Tab-separated table of C-alpha atoms in Angstrom:
chain	number	residue	atom	x	y	z
A	296	MET	CA	0.606	-27.444	-47.554
A	297	THR	CA	1.195	-30.188	-44.725
A	298	LEU	CA	-0.236	-29.848	-41.411
A	299	VAL	CA	1.867	-31.526	-38.551
A	300	HIS	CA	-0.532	-32.475	-35.587
A	301	ASP	CA	2.132	-33.645	-33.184
A	302	ARG	CA	1.360	-32.900	-29.367
A	303	ARG	CA	3.984	-30.032	-29.263
A	304	THR	CA	2.628	-28.228	-32.132
A	305	LEU	CA	-1.005	-28.616	-30.880
A	306	ALA	CA	0.157	-27.600	-27.306
A	307	ALA	CA	2.095	-24.376	-29.029
A	308	VAL	CA	-1.121	-23.613	-31.032
A	309	ALA	CA	-3.331	-23.995	-28.009
A	310	PHE	CA	-1.024	-21.487	-25.911
A	311	LEU	CA	-0.655	-18.942	-28.624
A	312	SER	CA	-4.394	-18.903	-29.092
A	313	LEU	CA	-4.842	-18.505	-25.275
A	314	LEU	CA	-2.585	-15.519	-25.316
A	315	CYS	CA	-4.725	-13.845	-27.875
A	316	VAL	CA	-7.982	-14.852	-26.384
A	317	ILE	CA	-6.781	-13.396	-22.775
A	318	TYR	CA	-5.324	-10.329	-24.613
A	319	LEU	CA	-8.439	-9.548	-26.277
A	320	ILE	CA	-10.798	-10.002	-23.620
A	321	ASP	CA	-8.567	-7.772	-21.201
A	322	SER	CA	-8.488	-5.083	-23.641
A	323	MET	CA	-12.190	-5.229	-23.961
A	324	THR	CA	-13.369	-5.488	-20.508
A	325	GLU	CA	-10.369	-4.993	-17.835
A	326	VAL	CA	-10.429	-1.559	-16.309
A	327	SER	CA	-7.574	-1.308	-13.700
A	328	VAL	CA	-8.177	0.546	-10.477
A	329	LEU	CA	-5.019	2.553	-11.469
A	330	GLU	CA	-7.298	3.493	-14.447
A	331	ASP	CA	-9.945	4.869	-12.785
A	332	THR	CA	-10.955	8.366	-13.982
A	333	SER	CA	-12.858	9.059	-10.786
A	334	PHE	CA	-9.337	9.865	-9.141
A	335	PRO	CA	-7.940	12.329	-11.641
A	336	VAL	CA	-5.473	13.867	-9.152
A	337	GLY	CA	-2.027	12.011	-8.804
A	338	MET	CA	-2.732	9.366	-11.441
A	339	GLU	CA	-0.237	7.208	-12.149
A	340	ARG	CA	-0.158	5.076	-14.798
A	341	PRO	CA	2.497	2.236	-16.052
A	342	GLY	CA	5.489	3.767	-17.286
A	343	PRO	CA	8.949	2.879	-18.146
A	344	LYS	CA	10.887	0.430	-15.591
A	345	LYS	CA	13.026	2.072	-13.254
A	346	THR	CA	16.614	1.403	-13.000
A	347	TYR	CA	18.277	0.179	-9.796
A	348	ASP	CA	19.860	3.337	-9.044
A	349	GLU	CA	16.488	4.917	-9.251
A	350	PHE	CA	14.985	2.517	-7.205
A	351	VAL	CA	17.633	2.794	-4.418
A	352	LYS	CA	16.888	6.635	-4.297
A	353	GLN	CA	13.144	6.259	-3.853
A	354	ALA	CA	13.560	3.357	-1.344
A	355	ALA	CA	15.260	4.650	1.569
A	356	SER	CA	12.767	7.076	2.937
A	357	ILE	CA	12.229	6.804	6.573
A	358	ASP	CA	14.494	8.924	8.755
A	359	PRO	CA	15.736	6.522	11.496
A	360	THR	CA	16.800	9.297	13.806
A	361	TYR	CA	13.253	10.635	14.404
A	362	PRO	CA	11.718	9.124	17.528
A	363	ILE	CA	8.138	7.557	17.008
A	364	GLY	CA	6.698	9.554	19.963
A	365	ILE	CA	3.049	8.832	20.004
A	366	PRO	CA	1.139	6.459	22.359
A	367	MET	CA	0.634	2.758	21.873
A	368	THR	CA	-3.060	1.751	21.090
A	369	SER	CA	-5.071	-0.586	23.472
A	370	SER	CA	-4.231	-4.015	24.436
A	371	PRO	CA	-4.152	-6.721	21.619
A	372	GLU	CA	-6.548	-8.856	23.791
A	373	ALA	CA	-9.539	-6.664	22.764
A	374	ALA	CA	-12.513	-8.467	22.301
A	375	HIS	CA	-12.852	-8.534	18.690
A	376	GLU	CA	-13.578	-11.710	16.679
A	377	LEU	CA	-11.062	-10.971	13.270
A	378	PRO	CA	-12.065	-12.470	9.699
A	379	LYS	CA	-9.496	-14.728	8.335
A	380	TYR	CA	-9.719	-12.506	5.256
A	381	LEU	CA	-10.283	-8.765	4.859
A	382	LYS	CA	-9.127	-6.543	1.833
A	383	TYR	CA	-10.505	-3.158	0.968
A	384	LYS	CA	-11.950	-2.532	-2.167
A	385	GLU	CA	-9.055	-1.459	-4.523
A	386	LYS	CA	-11.556	0.929	-6.607
A	387	LEU	CA	-12.026	2.626	-3.426
A	388	LEU	CA	-8.608	3.312	-2.359
A	389	THR	CA	-6.341	6.504	-3.490
A	390	PRO	CA	-4.266	5.248	-6.731
A	391	VAL	CA	-0.951	4.578	-6.527
A	392	ILE	CA	1.672	7.203	-7.586
A	393	ASN	CA	5.060	7.613	-8.094
A	394	GLN	CA	7.034	9.387	-5.538
A	395	ASP	CA	10.368	9.277	-7.972
A	396	VAL	CA	13.246	10.664	-6.674
A	397	CYS	CA	11.923	12.403	-3.611
A	398	ALA	CA	12.199	10.450	-0.399
A	399	SER	CA	8.613	11.239	0.345
A	400	CYS	CA	7.130	7.777	1.031
A	401	TRP	CA	6.559	9.250	4.597
A	402	ALA	CA	4.280	11.984	3.418
A	403	ILE	CA	2.560	9.788	0.760
A	404	SER	CA	1.754	6.975	3.097
A	405	VAL	CA	0.107	9.388	5.764
A	406	CYS	CA	-1.902	11.223	3.419
A	407	HIS	CA	-3.034	8.222	1.546
A	408	VAL	CA	-4.146	6.390	4.808
A	409	ILE	CA	-6.394	9.380	5.884
A	410	SER	CA	-7.768	9.678	2.046
A	411	ASP	CA	-8.356	6.209	1.856
A	412	ARG	CA	-10.234	5.875	5.152
A	413	ILE	CA	-12.480	8.903	4.095
A	414	SER	CA	-13.355	7.321	0.753
A	415	LEU	CA	-13.906	3.843	2.407
A	416	MET	CA	-16.274	5.036	5.242
A	417	THR	CA	-18.300	6.764	2.689
A	418	GLY	CA	-18.256	3.978	-0.031
A	419	GLY	CA	-16.500	6.188	-2.385
A	420	LYS	CA	-18.834	9.035	-2.124
A	421	ILE	CA	-16.243	11.400	-0.882
A	422	ILE	CA	-12.908	11.387	-2.518
A	423	LYS	CA	-10.292	13.692	-0.990
A	424	PRO	CA	-6.741	13.077	-1.994
A	425	LEU	CA	-4.736	15.097	0.395
A	426	SER	CA	-1.534	16.980	-0.455
A	427	PHE	CA	1.909	15.505	0.616
A	428	GLN	CA	3.494	18.224	-1.246
A	429	GLU	CA	2.278	20.470	1.566
A	430	LEU	CA	3.870	18.137	4.101
A	431	LEU	CA	7.049	18.403	2.415
A	432	SER	CA	6.982	21.914	1.827
A	433	CYS	CA	5.620	23.433	5.110
A	434	PHE	CA	5.908	20.649	7.665
A	435	ASN	CA	9.831	20.816	8.718
A	436	PRO	CA	10.362	19.876	12.271
A	437	LYS	CA	13.890	19.483	12.335
A	438	GLY	CA	14.476	22.951	10.505
A	439	ASN	CA	16.493	21.068	7.731
A	440	ASN	CA	14.377	20.481	5.155
A	441	VAL	CA	15.960	16.943	4.428
A	442	GLY	CA	12.311	15.135	4.012
A	443	CYS	CA	13.125	14.641	0.345
A	444	GLU	CA	16.870	13.660	0.902
A	445	VAL	CA	16.598	11.377	3.997
A	446	GLY	CA	12.893	11.083	4.289
A	447	GLY	CA	10.886	11.996	7.460
A	448	SER	CA	8.314	10.388	10.241
A	449	PRO	CA	5.015	9.157	9.261
A	450	GLU	CA	3.967	9.292	13.100
A	451	ALA	CA	5.374	12.892	13.108
A	452	ALA	CA	3.339	13.888	9.913
A	453	PHE	CA	0.224	12.410	11.406
A	454	ARG	CA	0.285	14.387	14.573
A	455	HIS	CA	1.030	17.419	12.656
A	456	GLY	CA	-2.299	16.776	11.063
A	457	VAL	CA	-4.145	17.211	14.574
A	458	GLU	CA	-3.185	20.800	14.601
A	459	LYS	CA	-2.485	22.236	11.147
A	460	GLY	CA	-4.555	19.692	8.953
A	461	PHE	CA	-3.848	18.964	5.312
A	462	ALA	CA	-4.524	20.525	2.064
A	463	LEU	CA	-6.159	18.970	-0.886
A	464	ASP	CA	-3.825	17.565	-3.356
A	465	ALA	CA	-5.798	19.643	-6.208
A	466	GLU	CA	-4.848	22.706	-4.606
A	467	TYR	CA	-1.318	21.808	-3.569
A	468	PRO	CA	-0.129	18.969	-6.078
A	469	TYR	CA	3.230	17.236	-5.983
A	470	VAL	CA	5.938	18.876	-7.830
A	471	GLN	CA	9.218	16.632	-6.511
A	472	GLN	CA	9.302	14.195	-9.007
A	473	LYS	CA	12.587	15.016	-10.437
A	474	THR	CA	14.218	16.668	-7.575
A	475	THR	CA	15.139	16.449	-4.009
A	476	GLN	CA	15.388	20.280	-3.439
A	477	ILE	CA	12.245	20.765	-1.588
A	478	VAL	CA	10.297	23.596	-3.117
A	479	ALA	CA	9.208	26.457	-0.584
A	480	CYS	CA	6.112	26.415	1.247
A	481	ASP	CA	3.297	28.296	-0.779
A	482	ALA	CA	0.782	29.698	1.901
A	483	ARG	CA	-1.403	30.692	-1.167
A	484	LYS	CA	-2.169	27.205	-1.768
A	485	GLN	CA	-2.910	26.563	1.917
A	486	GLN	CA	-6.159	28.673	1.969
A	487	GLY	CA	-8.690	26.079	0.728
A	488	PRO	CA	-10.439	23.244	2.757
A	489	ARG	CA	-8.635	21.201	5.111
A	490	THR	CA	-8.855	17.695	6.549
A	491	PHE	CA	-8.002	17.275	10.409
A	492	ILE	CA	-6.618	14.489	12.434
A	493	GLN	CA	-8.879	13.529	15.444
A	494	ARG	CA	-7.122	14.401	18.478
A	495	GLY	CA	-6.076	11.467	20.394
A	496	SER	CA	-6.542	9.005	17.317
A	497	VAL	CA	-2.657	9.030	16.503
A	498	LYS	CA	-1.533	5.610	17.644
A	499	SER	CA	1.559	3.492	17.490
A	500	LEU	CA	0.561	-0.238	16.851
A	501	CYS	CA	3.522	-2.134	17.342
A	502	GLU	CA	6.152	-2.663	20.397
A	503	ASP	CA	9.708	-2.604	19.261
A	504	PRO	CA	10.934	-6.396	19.387
A	505	SER	CA	14.594	-5.600	18.741
A	506	ARG	CA	15.481	-6.008	22.283
A	507	TYR	CA	15.193	-9.633	21.948
A	508	LYS	CA	17.040	-11.987	19.700
A	509	GLU	CA	15.122	-12.590	16.467
A	510	GLY	CA	13.016	-15.463	16.545
A	511	SER	CA	13.157	-16.072	20.260
A	512	PRO	CA	10.029	-16.655	22.285
A	513	GLN	CA	9.798	-13.393	23.832
A	514	TYR	CA	10.221	-11.770	20.093
A	515	MET	CA	7.777	-13.945	18.435
A	516	LYS	CA	5.144	-12.915	21.475
A	517	ILE	CA	5.638	-9.564	20.569
A	518	ILE	CA	5.328	-9.864	17.143
A	519	LYS	CA	2.056	-11.726	17.458
A	520	ASN	CA	0.678	-9.179	19.529
A	521	ASN	CA	1.664	-6.512	16.951
A	522	VAL	CA	-0.093	-8.442	14.473
A	523	ARG	CA	-3.132	-8.522	16.450
A	524	ARG	CA	-3.260	-4.851	17.042
A	525	MET	CA	-2.658	-4.017	13.333
A	526	LYS	CA	-5.108	-6.679	11.953
A	527	THR	CA	-7.589	-4.931	14.597
A	528	GLU	CA	-7.086	-1.520	13.498
A	529	LEU	CA	-7.752	-2.515	10.153
A	530	TYR	CA	-10.701	-4.301	10.851
A	531	LEU	CA	-12.300	-1.456	12.847
A	532	HIS	CA	-11.109	1.753	11.151
A	533	GLY	CA	-9.369	0.858	7.683
A	534	PRO	CA	-5.732	1.136	6.087
A	535	ILE	CA	-2.953	1.963	8.298
A	536	CYS	CA	0.752	3.112	7.621
A	537	CYS	CA	3.387	0.397	7.888
A	538	THR	CA	7.184	0.634	7.450
A	539	ILE	CA	9.366	-2.060	5.928
A	540	GLN	CA	12.901	-2.800	5.637
A	541	VAL	CA	14.173	-2.463	1.767
A	542	TYR	CA	16.396	-4.835	0.111
A	543	LYS	CA	17.732	-5.541	-3.435
A	544	SER	CA	15.628	-8.158	-3.914
A	545	MET	CA	12.447	-5.967	-3.909
A	546	TYR	CA	13.979	-4.697	-7.048
A	547	SER	CA	13.233	-7.645	-9.041
A	548	TYR	CA	10.140	-8.601	-7.084
A	549	ASP	CA	7.464	-9.874	-9.996
A	550	GLY	CA	4.300	-9.372	-7.912
A	551	LEU	CA	3.165	-13.266	-8.690
A	552	SER	CA	3.421	-14.450	-5.181
A	553	ILE	CA	3.993	-13.691	-1.582
A	554	PHE	CA	7.394	-11.853	-1.056
A	555	GLU	CA	9.152	-14.058	1.797
A	556	GLY	CA	11.927	-11.723	2.623
A	557	PRO	CA	15.411	-10.979	2.026
A	558	THR	CA	17.840	-13.845	1.084
A	559	ASP	CA	20.897	-14.341	3.210
A	560	ASP	CA	23.268	-12.301	1.270
A	561	ASP	CA	20.647	-9.682	0.244
A	562	GLU	CA	21.937	-5.956	0.200
A	563	TYR	CA	19.893	-3.362	2.796
A	564	VAL	CA	19.030	-0.379	1.020
A	565	GLY	CA	16.845	1.731	3.389
A	566	GLY	CA	13.417	2.116	5.332
A	567	HIS	CA	10.235	2.712	3.463
A	568	ALA	CA	6.669	3.578	4.216
A	569	ALA	CA	3.639	2.342	2.712
A	570	VAL	CA	-0.266	1.831	3.065
A	571	LEU	CA	-1.248	-1.624	4.501
A	572	PHE	CA	-4.959	-2.146	3.502
A	573	GLY	CA	-5.476	-5.681	3.946
A	574	PHE	CA	-4.617	-9.356	5.353
A	575	ALA	CA	-5.339	-13.070	4.282
A	576	GLU	CA	-4.800	-16.259	6.786
A	577	GLU	CA	-7.170	-18.539	4.696
A	578	VAL	CA	-5.507	-20.626	1.714
A	579	ASN	CA	-7.576	-19.700	-1.418
A	580	GLY	CA	-6.455	-22.660	-3.387
A	581	VAL	CA	-6.919	-20.517	-6.652
A	582	GLU	CA	-4.315	-18.345	-7.080
A	583	GLU	CA	-0.738	-20.069	-7.132
A	584	GLY	CA	1.562	-18.231	-4.979
A	585	PHE	CA	-0.866	-16.459	-2.587
A	586	ASP	CA	-1.550	-19.508	-0.415
A	587	GLY	CA	-0.245	-18.521	3.050
A	588	ASP	CA	-0.757	-15.764	5.530
A	589	THR	CA	-0.323	-12.094	3.593
A	590	TRP	CA	-0.464	-8.320	4.113
A	591	PHE	CA	-1.641	-6.312	1.329
A	592	ILE	CA	0.257	-3.289	0.882
A	593	LYS	CA	-0.252	-0.359	-1.653
A	594	ASN	CA	3.171	1.146	-2.605
A	595	SER	CA	4.583	4.240	-3.996
A	596	TRP	CA	7.058	3.299	-6.371
A	597	SER	CA	4.633	3.959	-9.423
A	598	ALA	CA	2.426	1.712	-11.478
A	599	SER	CA	5.391	0.190	-13.488
A	600	TRP	CA	6.721	-1.715	-10.122
A	601	PRO	CA	6.780	-4.655	-9.637
A	602	ILE	CA	9.628	-4.703	-12.115
A	603	LYS	CA	9.578	-8.032	-13.553
A	604	SER	CA	5.727	-7.777	-14.391
A	605	PRO	CA	2.400	-5.826	-14.550
A	606	ALA	CA	0.444	-8.166	-12.621
A	607	SER	CA	0.520	-6.010	-9.560
A	608	LYS	CA	0.474	-2.583	-10.671
A	609	GLY	CA	2.104	-0.978	-7.597
A	610	LEU	CA	0.454	-3.503	-5.025
A	611	PHE	CA	2.794	-5.588	-2.749
A	612	TYR	CA	2.119	-8.752	-0.967
A	613	MET	CA	4.241	-9.707	1.997
A	614	ARG	CA	4.476	-12.804	4.298
A	615	ALA	CA	2.581	-11.890	7.649
A	616	GLY	CA	3.356	-13.307	10.943
A	617	ILE	CA	7.077	-13.572	10.942
A	618	ASN	CA	7.937	-9.893	10.765
A	619	CYS	CA	8.995	-9.874	7.209
A	620	CYS	CA	11.358	-6.903	6.642
A	621	GLY	CA	10.070	-5.363	9.782
A	622	VAL	CA	6.879	-4.877	8.760
A	623	GLU	CA	5.419	-5.763	12.283
A	624	SER	CA	7.702	-3.596	14.327
A	625	ARG	CA	6.323	-0.408	13.383
A	626	ALA	CA	3.013	0.584	11.966
A	627	SER	CA	0.788	3.566	12.920
A	628	CYS	CA	-2.532	5.008	12.275
A	629	ALA	CA	-4.729	7.908	12.844
A	630	GLN	CA	-8.376	8.900	11.912
A	631	PRO	CA	-9.816	11.837	10.183
A	632	VAL	CA	-12.205	14.515	12.101
A	633	ILE	CA	-15.649	13.122	11.433
A	634	THR	CA	-17.411	16.433	9.561
A	635	GLU	CA	-20.881	16.652	9.238
A	636	GLU	CA	-20.404	15.696	5.551
A	637	LEU	CA	-18.760	12.564	6.290
A	638	ARG	CA	-21.345	11.925	8.899
A	639	ARG	CA	-24.131	12.331	6.354
A	640	ASN	CA	-22.338	10.044	3.843
A	641	MET	CA	-20.883	7.147	6.013
A	642	VAL	CA	-21.788	3.699	5.453
A	643	PRO	CA	-20.442	0.355	7.385
A	644	LEU	CA	-17.017	-0.390	6.602
A	645	LYS	CA	-17.855	-3.758	5.583
A	646	GLU	CA	-19.597	-2.347	2.413
A	647	SER	CA	-16.145	-0.990	1.455
A	648	SER	CA	-14.308	-4.378	2.095
A	649	TYR	CA	-14.179	-8.124	1.424
A	650	HIS	CA	-14.568	-10.334	4.704
A	651	GLY	CA	-13.642	-13.644	3.082
A	652	TYR	CA	-11.943	-14.761	0.145
A	653	SER	CA	-15.373	-16.199	-1.314
A	654	GLU	CA	-16.891	-12.712	-1.123
A	655	TYR	CA	-13.714	-11.416	-3.216
A	656	VAL	CA	-13.738	-14.360	-5.835
A	657	SER	CA	-17.565	-13.828	-6.418
A	658	ASP	CA	-17.181	-9.721	-6.881
A	659	PRO	CA	-16.766	-8.662	-10.717
A	660	GLU	CA	-13.996	-6.094	-9.457
A	661	ARG	CA	-11.708	-8.980	-8.860
A	662	ALA	CA	-10.421	-8.452	-12.287
A	663	ASN	CA	-8.651	-5.471	-10.648
A	664	PHE	CA	-6.597	-7.515	-8.517
A	665	ILE	CA	-6.219	-10.712	-10.215
A	666	THR	CA	-4.438	-9.357	-13.279
A	667	LYS	CA	-3.430	-10.647	-16.691
A	668	ALA	CA	-0.330	-12.172	-15.586
A	669	THR	CA	-1.645	-14.104	-12.631
A	670	ARG	CA	-4.748	-15.471	-14.592
A	671	LEU	CA	-2.751	-16.210	-17.723
A	672	ARG	CA	-0.593	-18.382	-15.243
A	673	THR	CA	-3.821	-20.080	-13.708
A	674	LEU	CA	-5.260	-20.740	-17.116
A	675	VAL	CA	-2.315	-22.191	-18.856
A	676	LYS	CA	-2.001	-24.719	-15.809
A	677	GLN	CA	-5.345	-25.691	-16.653
A	678	THR	CA	-5.022	-26.577	-20.361
């Protein structure tokens, strides 16, 4: 047998060996946040890739006719020194789920914001996934039951939680994966413990910039203030609900870099709500493609999206500071009522987050975010 030791052969062997080593290490050691068995309710593991038609059905989930109708939060000039990097720990967040054919993102994002805040403020000691199915079935402000067909309003859902509260997902689980016909409200499933929203805590974080020309000084001043409000709320209280304009190009987003916005000829699909759980301003210099101002967003299009790669498993990285896809035009928040149980178990939010990229990279949990594809690309570049 003759061995050929040219550079191309050696490079190919080295690359294949690297693939095998990474696969072996990952199979033995990597535990994704999406596989955490401490969150058995509403678990979503990677499954079949969605078709574009399926993507369109779930992307248009915000009812544009519903008024925001909540007060603006305080001035963005509040004296809070914000970190350049803030990201809440993925293992403490409610797992990514699959809304499937129902336009339920507005309900999912609201329930996840409150569930995530409870988990984060207690360092993961109290985990209460809330029922977005109850919102779909029992909250019908327009009287037309279209929350699964044309979507709904996150702000209205937050307000609803002040008076009515939310059931637990364990007692009122999601059943709309394959139908837009809303299942009737079942009062028997509403008899268990409920989580309420603090009165006066439901706030809008954004002023509408649309009355000014996009990119004009007045427009960008509003965006700058909106960004400040959003970051301040994230820093002080935890994840918030953001809304984005969905375009066709998001279907093929690979999750390996920051999404920079639609192309000139991109097709608009609809409005969508998601959970914004962090931001970055500092350049990390390690992860290719993540070297600019960024929002960290948790989506509800299943753990199989981004569609080209399993790198992100439902997480979304969007350019910050330029109102990419309208993300800085409409955002809202609310705070759960602090019960005695929560008070006994509260920890500083700092313990549930990373305040700087150096904190993040030194934490073993980084493997939950820097996934196989991203690490592979970095290692190949170094060989």
